[in-house]
Amino acid sequence: MTLMKFARGMLTSLVSFLVFTNAFAQSKTVTGKITDSKGDAVPSATVTVKGTNNSTSTAADGSFSISVPSGSKTLVVSSVGFETKEVAISDNMSITLETKNAALNEVVVVGYGSRKVKDLTGSVANITPKDFNKGQIGTPDQLIQGRTPGVLVTPSTGQPGAAPTITIRGTASIRGNQQPLYVIDGVPVSNVGGTVGSASGVEGGTTPLSPLVFLNPNDIESMVILKDASAAAIYGSRGANGVILITTRGGKGGKKGQFNFGANTSISTTAKRYDLLSPDEFLAQAKRANIDGGSDPATAAVAVQAIDGGANTDWQDEIFRTAISQNYNLGWGFNTKRSTVRLSGSYDDQQGIVRNSSLKRFTTRANLSQKFFEDKLKFDVAATYSNTKNEYPPLSNNAGFQGSLLGAALQFNPTYPVKNPDGSFYQPGDQRNPTQMLAYFEDKDNINRFLTSVAGTYQIVKGLSYKAVFGYDRTTTERIAFADPRLGANAYGGTTILAVPSNGPSENLNNPIFGNGRATKQNNTFTSILFEQYLTWDKTIKDHSINAVAGYSYQKFENDYTQKVGWGVNIPVVRPNDVFVKNFNNFKNYRDLFPGFYQEFLQSFFGRVNYSYGDKYFVTATVRVDGSSKFGANNRYGTFPAFALKWKLSNEKFFEKSLGKYFADFSLRANYGILGSQDGLDPYGAIRLGFAYPAFGTNQAGTHLIVDENKDLRWEQAATTGVGLDFTTNDNRLSVTLDYYYTERKDLLFLGYTPGGFSATSRLYQNLDGFVVNKGWEFSANYKIVTGKKFNWDASYNMTTVENQYKNLDRPIITGEVSGQGLTGAYAQTIQEGQSLFTWSMLEFLGFDGNGFARYAKGASNQIVGSALPTFFAGLTNNFSLGNWNLSVFINAVTGFKVYNNTANALFLKGSLRNARNVTREVGFGNENPFNPGSVSTRFLEKGDFIRLSNVNLSYNFNLKSKAIRSLSVFASGQNLALLTKYSGIDPEVNVDKQLNGVPSRGFDYTQYPRPRVITLGVNLAF
């Protein structure tokens, strides 16, 4: 019996040994590394083979090695503070863990420090690369369009690098560009984009470049938007329009370092064109217009025969093109416990859809960080150099009835040929051949910008540190424009104007382009120097936590501008084959035009205290005192305080027993503060300033008074109040933020006539009575709709309401200059008591009478007919992932505003046909009388409401088994793919500058550079 038991036992042991040996023989060793969402190693994480007891822990650098039995397909990875994750087994695994309630624990920059999202008391939006718009991004401001509530980004035109209009929680000022303050790696930068187009020989002014055009969008780690006073008050006088903090990428990749390379190619086309009359339709309707104008059919036929050039030319085809653009990015970085380094470079070659327009940008960047003396001393260096070359077509915002390039193309006779038989350009009468304009006009600039910051932080004692920051920003620009002597005699008027700020003197230099040629050269150097130092104190005592900042800031700005014009070529240029040498020194005559040099200074003292108790109650108190050289002695300094409270109900015991079952975080916020602004005030606006010049035709000097002195000029002040609610559900699938805001902005800066004065020599800056109110709601929600092993779907939605009104204004102010033949001095907007800023004021069009003449309401007197400011805007993003595929779809909408179609007002009138100018088919076949004047009226005022499929991005991440290449992905993106609107123009999302007497405008569409439709293909890899 015992022998039998022994035999069975031996047999069982033998079988077990064989099974174990077989299993061991089929197992394999899997290695990998665990990191967090920032790329930092996660030590002591537990790695388990699912369904077994095989487990291991990661080393200090996040690496692991584990034996995996045959047939096992999944690893389970867990760590304290992170979401547990299941991943398919592969070779050389790289696994990223997400922080529990990652959005709440995320640390964001808030100005002179950083805070966790869960501890923020103010309204702050943090936008990171995963949320950025994708595709062809010319300037960083395009990254955030539509992505957060309260922030409205309106493209001015579709020209590469053009500055958009950005408003945060409504528009209030009536001076300056009203742009937010940009702070890049701690350095406030000025809104300097380049030189002005109005001085380059183009008739009228042009849209400036974005102040961020020098910055490579791929270098940006995050863009934090400070929207209310409690968040932005630390920047005091520059925070009234909001603050955007840009943080650039630091080094990653551990000790070994990591290279990243990206390349993409974009194809841009016109999304929409004007529906113009074809040659046959044009001739037929021109004949009809002559008959309707009183001619008999025979005379009308002769008139039409005289304007029939016999060709079939699509002038829109002549100026538009399919544009091909390229972008390349290369970065290298590493990080250790004490050192962080990232070096990067990029090259952009972006063609515009209008011929002769482009942007070429080369950037290099270095971010360095090093700790010394047992980490008590830390140095940070961030430096960017960029070279940007732009080419501009002859487009302007306020050309006369002949039009700049686009205006000329839209109205040029479609039966005219491009060239004459001898090769010269066909150029009849008072019209402008757009192809001749492209061939004979050149406008290019070269912008170099260097921005750097050097910061040293020393830990005096635990919790107390001192930081000093030096910032240097220098931009040098040279812009040269050439106009060929063969350019038609009707091009660009024929004189150059000597201009000064405000209503300065002018001189006719008697230098028409035709026969003379012309060159204008602008040189501009802008320098900003910043020095800041501040103390930071962090202390936690039991349930009490304090973070305090106190500091001093000094910033100096200096601008040096010169302009020169040359005319009269040394060698005649007449025949088509003659060569026009585009060299600025190739002229007989030169004249120095009005120079511009200024200095301004800003000195500030600031402090902020963040206090919390028990992670339940939070208080923030901020104050900044700013002194500006722009103001007179009586009001040079302004004080801007703010206060905010937050109550985290989710950490209360009563909450845990009730709503705590549903919410991981539930908080209430309230804030009040005063922000300041000097935006739009000239550097010497408060002092008596004159301009001396030689009197015309004599050698005697004359003097022109630009502005008079106002010692009592005050800062604009914006008092803001807000309340907010934030919550996140326990399953971390839904997070919501709701805010109500109310702002009163008073003491608005305005350049007007001295009380009692009536001449242009009696102007001065003053503060207007009354105040502007902006109020509304902001809502944002993020929801993980589907969370699966293979398929995931999450959505983000934001929306904003805005109500704007000027109260107690003692005088009406007009703006919004309307361009077009017979419209000199006409305007379409007013700012007045009880109305929204940029309210439309014009005749109310009731249609045409039986004779084709316009009928107007209320005795043809101007009426208030709506506003250019939107009352609602929203954005919706859907993100899908299936295996290695990722798809993002972004839609945005803007409603409640009206657009003035100045293009139609100036160009598309029935009378244009009698003058051999083309019009749209709607006008050509309409019943308007050809003698009906194109008065400013609601005939050309349209609702701008739209919904746009703005951005679609599809990407694929490859599973690689290469040790050389860490990751590889390819993507395809589309921008401006579809537009749903009733607006008859090209695009209702437009804001062509039509300011009048220095007062900005809003909502004008006048022969703007069209916004393109863009398809981009690209690849990104890391190695």
Tab-separated table of N, CA, C and O in Angstrom, residues 831-890:
chain	number	residue	atom	x	y	z
A	831	ILE	N	-21.117	104.966	-31.898
A	831	ILE	CA	-21.034	104.592	-30.481
A	831	ILE	C	-21.832	105.647	-29.740
A	831	ILE	O	-21.494	106.835	-29.775
A	832	GLN	N	-22.896	105.229	-29.078
A	832	GLN	CA	-23.755	106.206	-28.440
A	832	GLN	C	-24.458	105.615	-27.233
A	832	GLN	O	-24.482	104.397	-27.032
A	833	GLU	N	-25.032	106.479	-26.444
A	833	GLU	CA	-25.676	106.124	-25.190
A	833	GLU	C	-26.748	105.047	-25.372
A	833	GLU	O	-27.580	105.118	-26.271
A	834	GLY	N	-26.656	104.029	-24.516
A	834	GLY	CA	-27.687	102.994	-24.485
A	834	GLY	C	-27.560	101.914	-25.536
A	834	GLY	O	-28.374	100.996	-25.584
A	835	GLN	N	-26.552	102.007	-26.388
A	835	GLN	CA	-26.396	101.036	-27.465
A	835	GLN	C	-25.103	100.246	-27.282
A	835	GLN	O	-24.213	100.632	-26.534
A	836	SER	N	-25.036	99.157	-28.018
A	836	SER	CA	-23.805	98.376	-28.060
A	836	SER	C	-22.714	99.162	-28.766
A	836	SER	O	-22.985	100.029	-29.604
A	837	LEU	N	-21.460	98.890	-28.394
A	837	LEU	CA	-20.362	99.429	-29.188
A	837	LEU	C	-20.487	98.908	-30.618
A	837	LEU	O	-20.966	97.795	-30.847
A	838	PHE	N	-20.051	99.711	-31.568
A	838	PHE	CA	-20.046	99.321	-32.978
A	838	PHE	C	-21.452	98.952	-33.453
A	838	PHE	O	-21.684	97.943	-34.105
A	839	THR	N	-22.377	99.842	-33.083
A	839	THR	CA	-23.760	99.720	-33.550
A	839	THR	C	-23.858	100.274	-34.968
A	839	THR	O	-23.254	101.295	-35.303
A	840	TRP	N	-24.615	99.596	-35.785
A	840	TRP	CA	-24.790	100.038	-37.165
A	840	TRP	C	-25.804	101.181	-37.220
A	840	TRP	O	-26.887	101.092	-36.642
A	841	SER	N	-25.436	102.249	-37.931
A	841	SER	CA	-26.312	103.407	-38.099
A	841	SER	C	-26.353	103.761	-39.580
A	841	SER	O	-25.333	104.150	-40.159
A	842	MET	N	-27.527	103.632	-40.188
A	842	MET	CA	-27.635	103.868	-41.634
A	842	MET	C	-29.091	103.918	-42.046
A	842	MET	O	-30.008	103.731	-41.226
A	843	LEU	N	-29.296	104.170	-43.330
A	843	LEU	CA	-30.652	104.170	-43.883
A	843	LEU	C	-31.213	102.755	-43.880
A	843	LEU	O	-30.484	101.781	-44.100
A	844	GLU	N	-32.522	102.667	-43.644
A	844	GLU	CA	-33.179	101.358	-43.645
A	844	GLU	C	-33.800	101.107	-45.020
A	844	GLU	O	-34.768	101.772	-45.416
A	845	PHE	N	-33.231	100.171	-45.746
A	845	PHE	CA	-33.618	99.879	-47.131
A	845	PHE	C	-34.925	99.080	-47.154
A	845	PHE	O	-35.061	98.058	-46.478
A	846	LEU	N	-35.896	99.579	-47.976
A	846	LEU	CA	-37.202	98.916	-48.083
A	846	LEU	C	-37.410	98.244	-49.437
A	846	LEU	O	-38.496	97.736	-49.709
A	847	GLY	N	-36.395	98.230	-50.262
A	847	GLY	CA	-36.538	97.642	-51.585
A	847	GLY	C	-36.544	98.715	-52.655
A	847	GLY	O	-36.362	99.912	-52.386
A	848	PHE	N	-36.769	98.288	-53.903
A	848	PHE	CA	-36.803	99.224	-55.032
A	848	PHE	C	-38.235	99.547	-55.411
A	848	PHE	O	-39.145	98.700	-55.289
A	849	ASP	N	-38.423	100.784	-55.860
A	849	ASP	CA	-39.754	101.133	-56.362
A	849	ASP	C	-39.901	100.653	-57.800
A	849	ASP	O	-39.011	99.962	-58.337
A	850	GLY	N	-41.005	101.020	-58.460
A	850	GLY	CA	-41.269	100.526	-59.799
A	850	GLY	C	-40.265	100.990	-60.828
A	850	GLY	O	-40.123	100.368	-61.896
A	851	ASN	N	-39.509	102.032	-60.519
A	851	ASN	CA	-38.504	102.538	-61.443
A	851	ASN	C	-37.095	102.060	-61.114
A	851	ASN	O	-36.129	102.491	-61.747
A	852	GLY	N	-36.993	101.216	-60.092
A	852	GLY	CA	-35.691	100.647	-59.739
A	852	GLY	C	-34.868	101.503	-58.806
A	852	GLY	O	-33.661	101.259	-58.663
A	853	PHE	N	-35.508	102.489	-58.161
A	853	PHE	CA	-34.788	103.324	-57.205
A	853	PHE	C	-35.082	102.858	-55.784
A	853	PHE	O	-36.182	102.385	-55.480
A	854	ALA	N	-34.077	103.016	-54.928
A	854	ALA	CA	-34.189	102.530	-53.558
A	854	ALA	C	-35.217	103.323	-52.763
A	854	ALA	O	-35.358	104.537	-52.930
A	855	ARG	N	-35.949	102.622	-51.904
A	855	ARG	CA	-36.884	103.251	-50.969
A	855	ARG	C	-36.327	103.062	-49.553
A	855	ARG	O	-35.815	101.999	-49.218
A	856	TYR	N	-36.422	104.101	-48.728
A	856	TYR	CA	-35.884	104.062	-47.374
A	856	TYR	C	-36.953	104.448	-46.363
A	856	TYR	O	-37.843	105.265	-46.650
A	857	ALA	N	-36.835	103.886	-45.172
A	857	ALA	CA	-37.832	104.114	-44.129
A	857	ALA	C	-37.599	105.437	-43.415
A	857	ALA	O	-36.486	105.984	-43.421
A	858	LYS	N	-38.662	105.950	-42.803
A	858	LYS	CA	-38.618	107.094	-41.894
A	858	LYS	C	-37.912	108.304	-42.500
A	858	LYS	O	-36.998	108.886	-41.897
A	859	GLY	N	-38.357	108.658	-43.699
A	859	GLY	CA	-37.860	109.866	-44.332
A	859	GLY	C	-36.397	109.818	-44.687
A	859	GLY	O	-35.734	110.854	-44.741
A	860	ALA	N	-35.877	108.624	-44.947
A	860	ALA	CA	-34.473	108.438	-45.338
A	860	ALA	C	-33.515	109.047	-44.309
A	860	ALA	O	-32.521	109.688	-44.659
A	861	SER	N	-33.816	108.813	-43.040
A	861	SER	CA	-32.909	109.240	-41.971
A	861	SER	C	-32.242	108.002	-41.369
A	861	SER	O	-32.800	106.899	-41.381
A	862	ASN	N	-31.051	108.192	-40.827
A	862	ASN	CA	-30.309	107.068	-40.272
A	862	ASN	C	-31.047	106.430	-39.102
A	862	ASN	O	-31.638	107.122	-38.259
A	863	GLN	N	-30.969	105.104	-39.068
A	863	GLN	CA	-31.607	104.330	-38.005
A	863	GLN	C	-30.569	103.417	-37.342
A	863	GLN	O	-29.571	103.021	-37.952
A	864	ILE	N	-30.828	103.082	-36.076
A	864	ILE	CA	-30.014	102.081	-35.389
A	864	ILE	C	-30.520	100.711	-35.822
A	864	ILE	O	-31.689	100.379	-35.609
A	865	VAL	N	-29.626	99.910	-36.415
A	865	VAL	CA	-30.096	98.679	-37.069
A	865	VAL	C	-29.249	97.453	-36.682
A	865	VAL	O	-28.988	96.581	-37.497
A	866	GLY	N	-28.836	97.382	-35.433
A	866	GLY	CA	-28.119	96.187	-34.983
A	866	GLY	C	-26.669	96.471	-34.677
A	866	GLY	O	-26.180	97.592	-34.810
A	867	SER	N	-25.963	95.428	-34.277
A	867	SER	CA	-24.584	95.568	-33.836
A	867	SER	C	-23.668	94.607	-34.579
A	867	SER	O	-24.101	93.550	-35.059
A	868	ALA	N	-22.389	94.988	-34.637
A	868	ALA	CA	-21.383	94.110	-35.243
A	868	ALA	C	-20.827	93.112	-34.244
A	868	ALA	O	-20.057	92.224	-34.629
A	869	LEU	N	-21.185	93.243	-32.966
A	869	LEU	CA	-20.645	92.370	-31.930
A	869	LEU	C	-21.529	91.143	-31.747
A	869	LEU	O	-22.744	91.271	-31.532
A	870	PRO	N	-20.975	89.939	-31.803
A	870	PRO	CA	-21.756	88.721	-31.589
A	870	PRO	C	-22.312	88.667	-30.168
A	870	PRO	O	-21.692	89.168	-29.216
A	871	THR	N	-23.462	88.048	-30.026
A	871	THR	CA	-24.048	87.847	-28.706
A	871	THR	C	-23.907	86.403	-28.231
A	871	THR	O	-24.200	86.106	-27.074
A	872	PHE	N	-23.443	85.516	-29.121
A	872	PHE	CA	-23.299	84.101	-28.753
A	872	PHE	C	-22.236	83.468	-29.640
A	872	PHE	O	-22.180	83.724	-30.847
A	873	PHE	N	-21.370	82.654	-29.039
A	873	PHE	CA	-20.446	81.837	-29.825
A	873	PHE	C	-20.160	80.544	-29.074
A	873	PHE	O	-20.233	80.486	-27.846
A	874	ALA	N	-19.869	79.495	-29.840
A	874	ALA	CA	-19.726	78.164	-29.252
A	874	ALA	C	-18.773	77.316	-30.072
A	874	ALA	O	-18.519	77.583	-31.251
A	875	GLY	N	-18.251	76.274	-29.439
A	875	GLY	CA	-17.378	75.321	-30.114
A	875	GLY	C	-17.645	73.910	-29.612
A	875	GLY	O	-17.882	73.694	-28.418
A	876	LEU	N	-17.620	72.946	-30.514
A	876	LEU	CA	-17.859	71.536	-30.174
A	876	LEU	C	-16.765	70.682	-30.798
A	876	LEU	O	-16.544	70.722	-32.003
A	877	THR	N	-16.075	69.910	-29.949
A	877	THR	CA	-15.027	69.000	-30.404
A	877	THR	C	-15.410	67.573	-30.055
A	877	THR	O	-15.776	67.282	-28.911
A	878	ASN	N	-15.333	66.685	-31.029
A	878	ASN	CA	-15.513	65.253	-30.805
A	878	ASN	C	-14.207	64.540	-31.124
A	878	ASN	O	-13.651	64.706	-32.220
A	879	ASN	N	-13.725	63.759	-30.162
A	879	ASN	CA	-12.498	62.985	-30.344
A	879	ASN	C	-12.825	61.500	-30.313
A	879	ASN	O	-13.488	61.025	-29.386
A	880	PHE	N	-12.373	60.768	-31.326
A	880	PHE	CA	-12.602	59.333	-31.422
A	880	PHE	C	-11.258	58.615	-31.524
A	880	PHE	O	-10.334	59.109	-32.164
A	881	SER	N	-11.170	57.455	-30.905
A	881	SER	CA	-9.980	56.622	-31.071
A	881	SER	C	-10.416	55.170	-31.211
A	881	SER	O	-11.293	54.694	-30.497
A	882	LEU	N	-9.815	54.489	-32.163
A	882	LEU	CA	-10.077	53.078	-32.408
A	882	LEU	C	-8.737	52.427	-32.693
A	882	LEU	O	-8.160	52.610	-33.770
A	883	GLY	N	-8.234	51.688	-31.699
A	883	GLY	CA	-6.915	51.101	-31.868
A	883	GLY	C	-5.881	52.200	-32.031
A	883	GLY	O	-5.743	53.080	-31.177
A	884	ASN	N	-5.190	52.171	-33.126
A	884	ASN	CA	-4.155	53.176	-33.390
A	884	ASN	C	-4.665	54.392	-34.161
A	884	ASN	O	-3.896	55.301	-34.468
A	885	TRP	N	-5.939	54.388	-34.472
A	885	TRP	CA	-6.531	55.495	-35.212
A	885	TRP	C	-7.106	56.535	-34.256
A	885	TRP	O	-7.709	56.195	-33.239
A	886	ASN	N	-6.940	57.803	-34.615
A	886	ASN	CA	-7.519	58.897	-33.839
A	886	ASN	C	-8.149	59.904	-34.789
A	886	ASN	O	-7.553	60.269	-35.806
A	887	LEU	N	-9.350	60.348	-34.438
A	887	LEU	CA	-10.073	61.315	-35.260
A	887	LEU	C	-10.614	62.422	-34.368
A	887	LEU	O	-11.219	62.160	-33.330
A	888	SER	N	-10.381	63.664	-34.788
A	888	SER	CA	-10.894	64.828	-34.069
A	888	SER	C	-11.686	65.694	-35.043
A	888	SER	O	-11.218	65.991	-36.144
A	889	VAL	N	-12.892	66.087	-34.626
A	889	VAL	CA	-13.766	66.913	-35.459
A	889	VAL	C	-14.200	68.118	-34.641
A	889	VAL	O	-14.775	67.975	-33.556
A	890	PHE	N	-13.917	69.317	-35.149
A	890	PHE	CA	-14.231	70.547	-34.426
A	890	PHE	C	-15.164	71.422	-35.258
A	890	PHE	O	-14.904	71.717	-36.423
